[in-house]
Amino acid sequence: MWEIDPRMDLLKENKENEAFLSAQEGKFYVLYFTGRGAVELDLQEQQKTFRLKWIGLETAEWGKKTKVKGGDILALECPFEKGGFAVLYSP
C-alpha cells in the first residue's frame, strides 16, 4: 500500500498548491488538500466502485465511508476548513 506514486496528472481543476495526489492507479488514491478546495479526479479508466473516506487535519478523525463509481471524472470538495485527506481504495 505504501508504494504510492505522485499522480498529479490525474487531477483536473487543481489550483496551485490546492491539492496533491499520490496513487497506485486502480487500487489507492490519496489526496491531500491544504485547506478548503475542490478538484476533479480522473477515474475514467477505472470501471469499478471505490470506497471514499475523509480525514480532517485538525481532529485526525475519520469521516463516514461512502462509495463512488469509477468510469468518469469524480468531483471532490474538501469538507474541512484547515485541510484534510481523501482516501479512495478498491475493496
N, CA, C and O atoms as a printed pandas DataFrame, in Angstrom:
     atom_number atom_name residue_name chain_id  residue_number  x_coord  y_coord  z_coord
0              1         N          MET        A               1    0.812   -1.197    0.000
1              2        CA          MET        A               1    0.000    0.000    0.000
2              3         C          MET        A               1    0.855    1.260    0.000
3              4         O          MET        A               1    0.442    2.276   -0.560
4              5         N          TRP        A               2    2.020    1.222    0.606
5              6        CA          TRP        A               2    2.806    2.450    0.756
6              7         C          TRP        A               2    3.638    2.769   -0.475
7              8         O          TRP        A               2    4.340    3.780   -0.494
8              9         N          GLU        A               3    3.576    1.941   -1.490
9             10        CA          GLU        A               3    4.272    2.240   -2.736
10            11         C          GLU        A               3    3.341    3.043   -3.638
11            12         O          GLU        A               3    2.873    2.556   -4.668
12            13         N          ILE        A               4    3.088    4.256   -3.236
13            14        CA          ILE        A               4    2.136    5.117   -3.944
14            15         C          ILE        A               4    2.900    6.243   -4.617
15            16         O          ILE        A               4    3.627    6.985   -3.956
16            17         N          ASP        A               5    2.741    6.377   -5.931
17            18        CA          ASP        A               5    3.474    7.366   -6.720
18            19         C          ASP        A               5    2.703    8.671   -6.854
19            20         O          ASP        A               5    1.472    8.667   -6.837
20            21         N          PRO        A               6    3.418    9.797   -6.989
21            22        CA          PRO        A               6    2.735   11.064   -7.294
22            23         C          PRO        A               6    2.001   10.923   -8.632
23            24         O          PRO        A               6    2.565   10.419   -9.603
24            25         N          ARG        A               7    0.763   11.365   -8.677
25            26        CA          ARG        A               7   -0.046   11.271   -9.900
26            27         C          ARG        A               7   -0.848   12.551  -10.110
27            28         O          ARG        A               7   -2.064   12.512  -10.300
28            29         N          MET        A               8   -0.167   13.659  -10.074
29            30        CA          MET        A               8   -0.826   14.952  -10.273
30            31         C          MET        A               8   -1.510   15.035  -11.636
31            32         O          MET        A               8   -2.420   15.842  -11.826
32            33         N          ASP        A               9   -1.078   14.209  -12.582
33            34        CA          ASP        A               9   -1.684   14.207  -13.917
34            35         C          ASP        A               9   -3.148   13.770  -13.904
35            36         O          ASP        A               9   -3.879   14.037  -14.857
36            37         N          LEU        A              10   -3.580   13.104  -12.836
37            38        CA          LEU        A              10   -4.971   12.658  -12.748
38            39         C          LEU        A              10   -5.898   13.709  -12.146
39            40         O          LEU        A              10   -7.112   13.510  -12.093
40            41         N          LEU        A              11   -5.330   14.834  -11.691
41            42        CA          LEU        A              11   -6.151   15.909  -11.107
42            43         C          LEU        A              11   -6.492   16.948  -12.162
43            44         O          LEU        A              11   -5.650   17.332  -12.974
44            45         N          LYS        A              12   -7.720   17.387  -12.134
45            46        CA          LYS        A              12   -8.211   18.455  -13.015
46            47         C          LYS        A              12   -8.743   19.582  -12.133
47            48         O          LYS        A              12   -9.138   19.347  -10.990
48            49         N          GLU        A              13   -8.752   20.783  -12.654
49            50        CA          GLU        A              13   -9.279   21.948  -11.924
50            51         C          GLU        A              13   -8.570   22.145  -10.579
51            52         O          GLU        A              13   -9.188   22.548   -9.593
52            53         N          ASN        A              14   -7.286   21.860  -10.555
53            54        CA          ASN        A              14   -6.484   21.979   -9.340
54            55         C          ASN        A              14   -5.708   23.288   -9.374
55            56         O          ASN        A              14   -4.830   23.480  -10.216
56            57         N          LYS        A              15   -6.039   24.190   -8.448
57            58        CA          LYS        A              15   -5.288   25.440   -8.356
58            59         C          LYS        A              15   -3.931   25.156   -7.712
59            60         O          LYS        A              15   -3.762   24.131   -7.052
60            61         N          GLU        A              16   -2.970   26.053   -7.899
61            62        CA          GLU        A              16   -1.630   25.860   -7.363
62            63         C          GLU        A              16   -1.662   25.621   -5.854
63            64         O          GLU        A              16   -2.236   26.409   -5.102
64            65         N          ASN        A              17   -1.045   24.536   -5.427
65            66        CA          ASN        A              17   -0.932   24.142   -4.019
66            67         C          ASN        A              17   -2.277   23.913   -3.321
67            68         O          ASN        A              17   -2.361   23.994   -2.096
68            69         N          GLU        A              18   -3.310   23.633   -4.088
69            70        CA          GLU        A              18   -4.627   23.362   -3.511
70            71         C          GLU        A              18   -4.744   21.909   -3.043
71            72         O          GLU        A              18   -5.247   21.634   -1.953
72            73         N          ALA        A              19   -4.272   20.989   -3.883
73            74        CA          ALA        A              19   -4.360   19.567   -3.561
74            75         C          ALA        A              19   -3.215   18.824   -4.229
75            76         O          ALA        A              19   -2.692   19.238   -5.264
76            77         N          PHE        A              20   -2.844   17.718   -3.606
77            78        CA          PHE        A              20   -1.770   16.877   -4.116
78            79         C          PHE        A              20   -2.263   15.434   -4.111
79            80         O          PHE        A              20   -3.007   15.025   -3.219
80            81         N          LEU        A              21   -1.841   14.665   -5.119
81            82        CA          LEU        A              21   -2.328   13.297   -5.278
82            83         C          LEU        A              21   -1.182   12.309   -5.403
83            84         O          LEU        A              21   -0.234   12.518   -6.158
84            85         N          SER        A              22   -1.294   11.228   -4.644
85            86        CA          SER        A              22   -0.445   10.054   -4.819
86            87         C          SER        A              22   -1.385    8.891   -5.070
87            88         O          SER        A              22   -2.470    8.821   -4.494
88            89         N          ALA        A              23   -0.960    7.973   -5.940
89            90        CA          ALA        A              23   -1.869    6.880   -6.281
90            91         C          ALA        A              23   -1.130    5.646   -6.741
91            92         O          ALA        A              23   -0.029    5.718   -7.286
92            93         N          GLN        A              24   -1.750    4.532   -6.513
93            94        CA          GLN        A              24   -1.429    3.282   -7.159
94            95         C          GLN        A              24   -2.681    3.027   -7.996
95            96         O          GLN        A              24   -3.635    2.399   -7.538
96            97         N          GLU        A              25   -2.658    3.525   -9.229
97            98        CA          GLU        A              25   -3.862    3.648  -10.049
98            99         C          GLU        A              25   -4.675    2.354  -10.086
99           100         O          GLU        A              25   -4.156    1.265  -10.331
100          101         N          GLY        A              26   -5.968    2.526   -9.831
101          102        CA          GLY        A              26   -6.895    1.412   -9.805
102          103         C          GLY        A              26   -7.023    0.757   -8.440
103          104         O          GLY        A              26   -7.933   -0.044   -8.222
104          105         N          LYS        A              27   -6.109    1.092   -7.504
105          106        CA          LYS        A              27   -6.141    0.483   -6.172
106          107         C          LYS        A              27   -6.315    1.521   -5.072
107          108         O          LYS        A              27   -7.258    1.439   -4.286
108          109         N          PHE        A              28   -5.407    2.505   -5.009
109          110        CA          PHE        A              28   -5.423    3.510   -3.953
110          111         C          PHE        A              28   -5.197    4.892   -4.532
111          112         O          PHE        A              28   -4.406    5.068   -5.458
112          113         N          TYR        A              29   -5.901    5.877   -3.978
113          114        CA          TYR        A              29   -5.708    7.283   -4.311
114          115         C          TYR        A              29   -5.737    8.048   -2.996
115          116         O          TYR        A              29   -6.696    7.934   -2.232
116          117         N          VAL        A              30   -4.705    8.819   -2.729
117          118        CA          VAL        A              30   -4.650    9.619   -1.513
118          119         C          VAL        A              30   -4.473   11.071   -1.927
119          120         O          VAL        A              30   -3.447   11.448   -2.492
120          121         N          LEU        A              31   -5.488   11.881   -1.639
121          122        CA          LEU        A              31   -5.447   13.303   -1.958
122          123         C          LEU        A              31   -5.246   14.095   -0.679
123          124         O          LEU        A              31   -5.934   13.880    0.318
124          125         N          TYR        A              32   -4.300   15.007   -0.723
125          126        CA          TYR        A              32   -4.062   15.908    0.399
126          127         C          TYR        A              32   -4.533   17.291   -0.009
127          128         O          TYR        A              32   -4.026   17.867   -0.971
128          129         N          PHE        A              33   -5.496   17.822    0.717
129          130        CA          PHE        A              33   -5.993   19.178    0.496
130          131         C          PHE        A              33   -5.350   20.092    1.539
131          132         O          PHE        A              33   -5.370   19.786    2.731
132          133         N          THR        A              34   -4.789   21.195    1.098
133          134        CA          THR        A              34   -4.113   22.123    2.008
134          135         C          THR        A              34   -5.088   23.001    2.780
135          136         O          THR        A              34   -4.691   23.669    3.735
136          137         N          GLY        A              35   -6.321   23.010    2.395
137          138        CA          GLY        A              35   -7.399   23.777    3.030
138          139         C          GLY        A              35   -8.678   23.410    2.309
139          140         O          GLY        A              35   -8.745   22.380    1.639
140          141         N          ARG        A              36   -9.689   24.245    2.442
141          142        CA          ARG        A              36  -10.911   24.004    1.658
142          143         C          ARG        A              36  -10.544   24.107    0.189
143          144         O          ARG        A              36   -9.731   24.948   -0.194
144          145         N          GLY        A              37  -11.113   23.297   -0.595
145          146        CA          GLY        A              37  -10.827   23.334   -2.026
146          147         C          GLY        A              37  -11.634   22.271   -2.735
147          148         O          GLY        A              37  -12.275   21.428   -2.107
148          149         N          ALA        A              38  -11.594   22.325   -4.046
149          150        CA          ALA        A              38  -12.309   21.360   -4.867
150          151         C          ALA        A              38  -11.475   21.029   -6.095
151          152         O          ALA        A              38  -10.916   21.916   -6.739
152          153         N          VAL        A              39  -11.400   19.748   -6.409
153          154        CA          VAL        A              39  -10.678   19.284   -7.586
154          155         C          VAL        A              39  -11.500   18.193   -8.260
155          156         O          VAL        A              39  -12.523   17.745   -7.742
156          157         N          GLU        A              40  -11.033   17.790   -9.406
157          158        CA          GLU        A              40  -11.639   16.669  -10.111
158          159         C          GLU        A              40  -10.581   15.595  -10.284
159          160         O          GLU        A              40   -9.446   15.880  -10.665
160          161         N          LEU        A              41  -10.964   14.357  -10.000
161          162        CA          LEU        A              41  -10.065   13.214  -10.125
162          163         C          LEU        A              41  -10.496   12.377  -11.320
163          164         O          LEU        A              41  -11.650   11.959  -11.414
164          165         N          ASP        A              42   -9.563   12.138  -12.228
165          166        CA          ASP        A              42   -9.847   11.385  -13.442
166          167         C          ASP        A              42   -9.847    9.882  -13.146
167          168         O          ASP        A              42   -8.791    9.269  -12.984
168          169         N          LEU        A              43  -11.033    9.308  -13.079
169          170        CA          LEU        A              43  -11.197    7.867  -12.889
170          171         C          LEU        A              43  -11.813    7.216  -14.123
171          172         O          LEU        A              43  -12.415    6.147  -14.026
172          173         N          GLN        A              44  -11.668    7.852  -15.278
173          174        CA          GLN        A              44  -12.306    7.370  -16.497
174          175         C          GLN        A              44  -11.843    5.973  -16.899
175          176         O          GLN        A              44  -12.613    5.220  -17.496
176          177         N          GLU        A              45  -10.606    5.617  -16.585
177          178        CA          GLU        A              45  -10.072    4.310  -16.972
178          179         C          GLU        A              45  -10.393    3.215  -15.953
179          180         O          GLU        A              45  -10.061    2.050  -16.171
180          181         N          GLN        A              46  -11.033    3.582  -14.850
181          182        CA          GLN        A              46  -11.290    2.635  -13.762
182          183         C          GLN        A              46  -12.772    2.300  -13.690
183          184         O          GLN        A              46  -13.559    3.062  -13.128
184          185         N          GLN        A              47  -13.145    1.186  -14.247
185          186        CA          GLN        A              47  -14.553    0.761  -14.296
186          187         C          GLN        A              47  -14.903   -0.082  -13.066
187          188         O          GLN        A              47  -15.282   -1.247  -13.191
188          189         N          LYS        A              48  -14.774    0.509  -11.895
189          190        CA          LYS        A              48  -15.073   -0.210  -10.658
190          191         C          LYS        A              48  -15.590    0.766   -9.620
191          192         O          LYS        A              48  -15.584    1.978   -9.832
192          193         N          THR        A              49  -16.032    0.232   -8.509
193          194        CA          THR        A              49  -16.503    1.056   -7.398
194          195         C          THR        A              49  -15.389    1.181   -6.366
195          196         O          THR        A              49  -14.689    0.214   -6.064
196          197         N          PHE        A              50  -15.240    2.386   -5.836
197          198        CA          PHE        A              50  -14.234    2.669   -4.812
198          199         C          PHE        A              50  -14.931    3.092   -3.527
199          200         O          PHE        A              50  -16.063    3.575   -3.549
200          201         N          ARG        A              51  -14.255    2.909   -2.435
201          202        CA          ARG        A              51  -14.691    3.462   -1.152
202          203         C          ARG        A              51  -13.933    4.755   -0.946
203          204         O          ARG        A              51  -12.751    4.850   -1.277
204          205         N          LEU        A              52  -14.608    5.748   -0.401
205          206        CA          LEU        A              52  -14.028    7.065   -0.153
206          207         C          LEU        A              52  -14.180    7.402    1.319
207          208         O          LEU        A              52  -15.280    7.334    1.867
208          209         N          LYS        A              53  -13.078    7.765    1.956
209          210        CA          LYS        A              53  -13.104    8.215    3.350
210          211         C          LYS        A              53  -12.325    9.519    3.445
211          212         O          LYS        A              53  -11.338    9.718    2.737
212          213         N          TRP        A              54  -12.776   10.400    4.319
213          214        CA          TRP        A              54  -12.119   11.686    4.584
214          215         C          TRP        A              54  -11.534   11.680    5.992
215          216         O          TRP        A              54  -12.075   11.047    6.899
216          217         N          ILE        A              55  -10.436   12.385    6.160
217          218        CA          ILE        A              55   -9.873   12.605    7.488
218          219         C          ILE        A              55   -9.443   14.062    7.569
219          220         O          ILE        A              55   -8.728   14.560    6.701
220          221         N          GLY        A              56   -9.889   14.737    8.623
221          222        CA          GLY        A              56   -9.560   16.149    8.813
222          223         C          GLY        A              56   -8.218   16.324    9.500
223          224         O          GLY        A              56   -7.870   15.544   10.387
224          225         N          LEU        A              57   -7.466   17.329    9.106
225          226        CA          LEU        A              57   -6.161   17.574    9.713
226          227         C          LEU        A              57   -6.257   18.045   11.160
227          228         O          LEU        A              57   -5.405   17.699   11.978
228          229         N          GLU        A              58   -7.278   18.826   11.484
229          230        CA          GLU        A              58   -7.400   19.362   12.839
230          231         C          GLU        A              58   -7.737   18.290   13.874
231          232         O          GLU        A              58   -7.174   18.284   14.969
232          233         N          THR        A              59   -8.644   17.394   13.532
233          234        CA          THR        A              59   -9.112   16.414   14.510
234          235         C          THR        A              59   -8.481   15.035   14.324
235          236         O          THR        A              59   -8.473   14.226   15.252
236          237         N          ALA        A              60   -7.961   14.769   13.147
237          238        CA          ALA        A              60   -7.401   13.457   12.793
238          239         C          ALA        A              60   -8.439   12.346   12.956
239          240         O          ALA        A              60   -8.089   11.197   13.226
240          241         N          GLU        A              61   -9.704   12.692   12.791
241          242        CA          GLU        A              61  -10.777   11.708   12.883
242          243         C          GLU        A              61  -11.294   11.371   11.490
243          244         O          GLU        A              61  -11.432   12.240   10.630
244          245         N          TRP        A              62  -11.573   10.098   11.294
245          246        CA          TRP        A              62  -12.123    9.650   10.029
246          247         C          TRP        A              62  -13.588   10.045    9.921
247          248         O          TRP        A              62  -14.336    9.970   10.895
248          249         N          GLY        A              63  -13.985   10.464    8.737
249          250        CA          GLY        A              63  -15.387   10.732    8.452
250          251         C          GLY        A              63  -16.059    9.450    7.993
251          252         O          GLY        A              63  -15.447    8.382    7.989
252          253         N          LYS        A              64  -17.317    9.563    7.610
253          254        CA          LYS        A              64  -18.025    8.362    7.175
254          255         C          LYS        A              64  -17.519    7.892    5.817
255          256         O          LYS        A              64  -16.985    8.670    5.026
256          257         N          LYS        A              65  -17.700    6.614    5.572
257          258        CA          LYS        A              65  -17.263    5.989    4.335
258          259         C          LYS        A              65  -18.407    6.046    3.326
259          260         O          LYS        A              65  -19.560    5.792    3.672
260          261         N          THR        A              66  -18.083    6.380    2.081
261          262        CA          THR        A              66  -19.074    6.369    1.017
262          263         C          THR        A              66  -18.526    5.572   -0.162
263          264         O          THR        A              66  -17.331    5.283   -0.233
264          265         N          LYS        A              67  -19.407    5.227   -1.074
265          266        CA          LYS        A              67  -18.995    4.534   -2.294
266          267         C          LYS        A              67  -19.063    5.509   -3.461
267          268         O          LYS        A              67  -19.983    6.321   -3.553
268          269         N          VAL        A              68  -18.074    5.421   -4.356
269          270        CA          VAL        A              68  -18.060    6.229   -5.573
270          271         C          VAL        A              68  -17.739    5.311   -6.747
271          272         O          VAL        A              68  -16.992    4.342   -6.613
272          273         N          LYS        A              69  -18.310    5.629   -7.880
273          274        CA          LYS        A              69  -18.095    4.818   -9.071
274          275         C          LYS        A              69  -17.015    5.436   -9.947
275          276         O          LYS        A              69  -16.945    6.653  -10.116
276          277         N          GLY        A              70  -16.185    4.574  -10.492
277          278        CA          GLY        A              70  -15.198    4.991  -11.471
278          279         C          GLY        A              70  -15.848    5.132  -12.835
279          280         O          GLY        A              70  -17.072    5.107  -12.964
280          281         N          GLY        A              71  -15.012    5.280  -13.847
281          282        CA          GLY        A              71  -15.509    5.392  -15.209
282          283         C          GLY        A              71  -15.818    6.806  -15.638
283          284         O          GLY        A              71  -16.339    7.016  -16.733
284          285         N          ASP        A              72  -15.506    7.792  -14.793
285          286        CA          ASP        A              72  -15.822    9.186  -15.093
286          287         C          ASP        A              72  -14.876   10.099  -14.306
287          288         O          ASP        A              72  -13.950    9.634  -13.641
288          289         N          ILE        A              73  -15.125   11.378  -14.396
289          290        CA          ILE        A              73  -14.402   12.375  -13.611
290          291         C          ILE        A              73  -15.150   12.534  -12.287
291          292         O          ILE        A              73  -16.356   12.780  -12.279
292          293         N          LEU        A              74  -14.441   12.395  -11.179
293          294        CA          LEU        A              74  -15.045   12.493   -9.856
294          295         C          LEU        A              74  -14.728   13.860   -9.249
295          296         O          LEU        A              74  -13.561   14.215   -9.085
296          297         N          ALA        A              75  -15.763   14.618   -8.918
297          298        CA          ALA        A              75  -15.587   15.915   -8.255
298          299         C          ALA        A              75  -15.453   15.680   -6.752
299          300         O          ALA        A              75  -16.280   15.001   -6.142
300          301         N          LEU        A              76  -14.408   16.248   -6.167
301          302        CA          LEU        A              76  -14.155   16.123   -4.731
302          303         C          LEU        A              76  -13.987   17.505   -4.126
303          304         O          LEU        A              76  -13.239   18.333   -4.645
304          305         N          GLU        A              77  -14.686   17.750   -3.030
305          306        CA          GLU        A              77  -14.585   19.023   -2.326
306          307         C          GLU        A              77  -14.243   18.742   -0.871
307          308         O          GLU        A              77  -14.962   18.014   -0.187
308          309         N          CYS        A              78  -13.150   19.317   -0.402
309          310        CA          CYS        A              78  -12.700   19.081    0.964
310          311         C          CYS        A              78  -13.680   19.724    1.948
311          312         O          CYS        A              78  -13.952   20.921    1.855
312          313         N          PRO        A              79  -14.213   18.938    2.889
313          314        CA          PRO        A              79  -15.184   19.471    3.840
314          315         C          PRO        A              79  -14.555   20.141    5.066
315          316         O          PRO        A              79  -15.267   20.616    5.950
316          317         N          PHE        A              80  -13.227   20.179    5.115
317          318        CA          PHE        A              80  -12.542   20.694    6.297
318          319         C          PHE        A              80  -11.876   22.035    6.013
319          320         O          PHE        A              80  -11.144   22.173    5.033
320          321         N          GLU        A              81  -12.124   23.015    6.861
321          322        CA          GLU        A              81  -11.586   24.362    6.690
322          323         C          GLU        A              81  -10.057   24.376    6.650
323          324         O          GLU        A              81   -9.463   25.109    5.859
324          325         N          LYS        A              82   -9.424   23.573    7.495
325          326        CA          LYS        A              82   -7.960   23.590    7.604
326          327         C          LYS        A              82   -7.291   22.490    6.790
327          328         O          LYS        A              82   -6.097   22.236    6.952
328          329         N          GLY        A              83   -8.049   21.841    5.921
329          330        CA          GLY        A              83   -7.473   20.813    5.058
330          331         C          GLY        A              83   -7.717   19.409    5.571
331          332         O          GLY        A              83   -8.193   19.203    6.687
332          333         N          GLY        A              84   -7.379   18.452    4.724
333          334        CA          GLY        A              84   -7.582   17.067    5.090
334          335         C          GLY        A              84   -7.147   16.137    3.977
335          336         O          GLY        A              84   -6.560   16.557    2.980
336          337         N          PHE        A              85   -7.445   14.870    4.170
337          338        CA          PHE        A              85   -7.115   13.838    3.211
338          339         C          PHE        A              85   -8.385   13.153    2.726
339          340         O          PHE        A              85   -9.312   12.912    3.498
340          341         N          ALA        A              86   -8.409   12.847    1.449
341          342        CA          ALA        A              86   -9.433   11.976    0.876
342          343         C          ALA        A              86   -8.710   10.700    0.470
343          344         O          ALA        A              86   -7.696   10.752   -0.225
344          345         N          VAL        A              87   -9.224    9.568    0.898
345          346        CA          VAL        A              87   -8.619    8.278    0.584
346          347         C          VAL        A              87   -9.638    7.444   -0.174
347          348         O          VAL        A              87  -10.717    7.141    0.336
348          349         N          LEU        A              88   -9.281    7.079   -1.400
349          350        CA          LEU        A              88  -10.119    6.195   -2.210
350          351         C          LEU        A              88   -9.387    4.888   -2.337
351          352         O          LEU        A              88   -8.177    4.862   -2.560
352          353         N          TYR        A              89  -10.127    3.784   -2.193
353          354        CA          TYR        A              89   -9.499    2.482   -2.349
354          355         C          TYR        A              89  -10.520    1.497   -2.899
355          356         O          TYR        A              89  -11.728    1.637   -2.711
356          357         N          SER        A              90   -9.991    0.510   -3.576
357          358        CA          SER        A              90  -10.824   -0.535   -4.142
358          359         C          SER        A              90  -10.848   -1.690   -3.165
359          360         O          SER        A              90   -9.793   -2.223   -2.821
360          361         N          PRO        A              91  -12.042   -2.099   -2.701
361          362        CA          PRO        A              91  -12.122   -3.193   -1.713
362          363         C          PRO        A              91  -11.726   -4.534   -2.306
363          364         O          PRO        A              91  -11.741   -5.547   -1.606
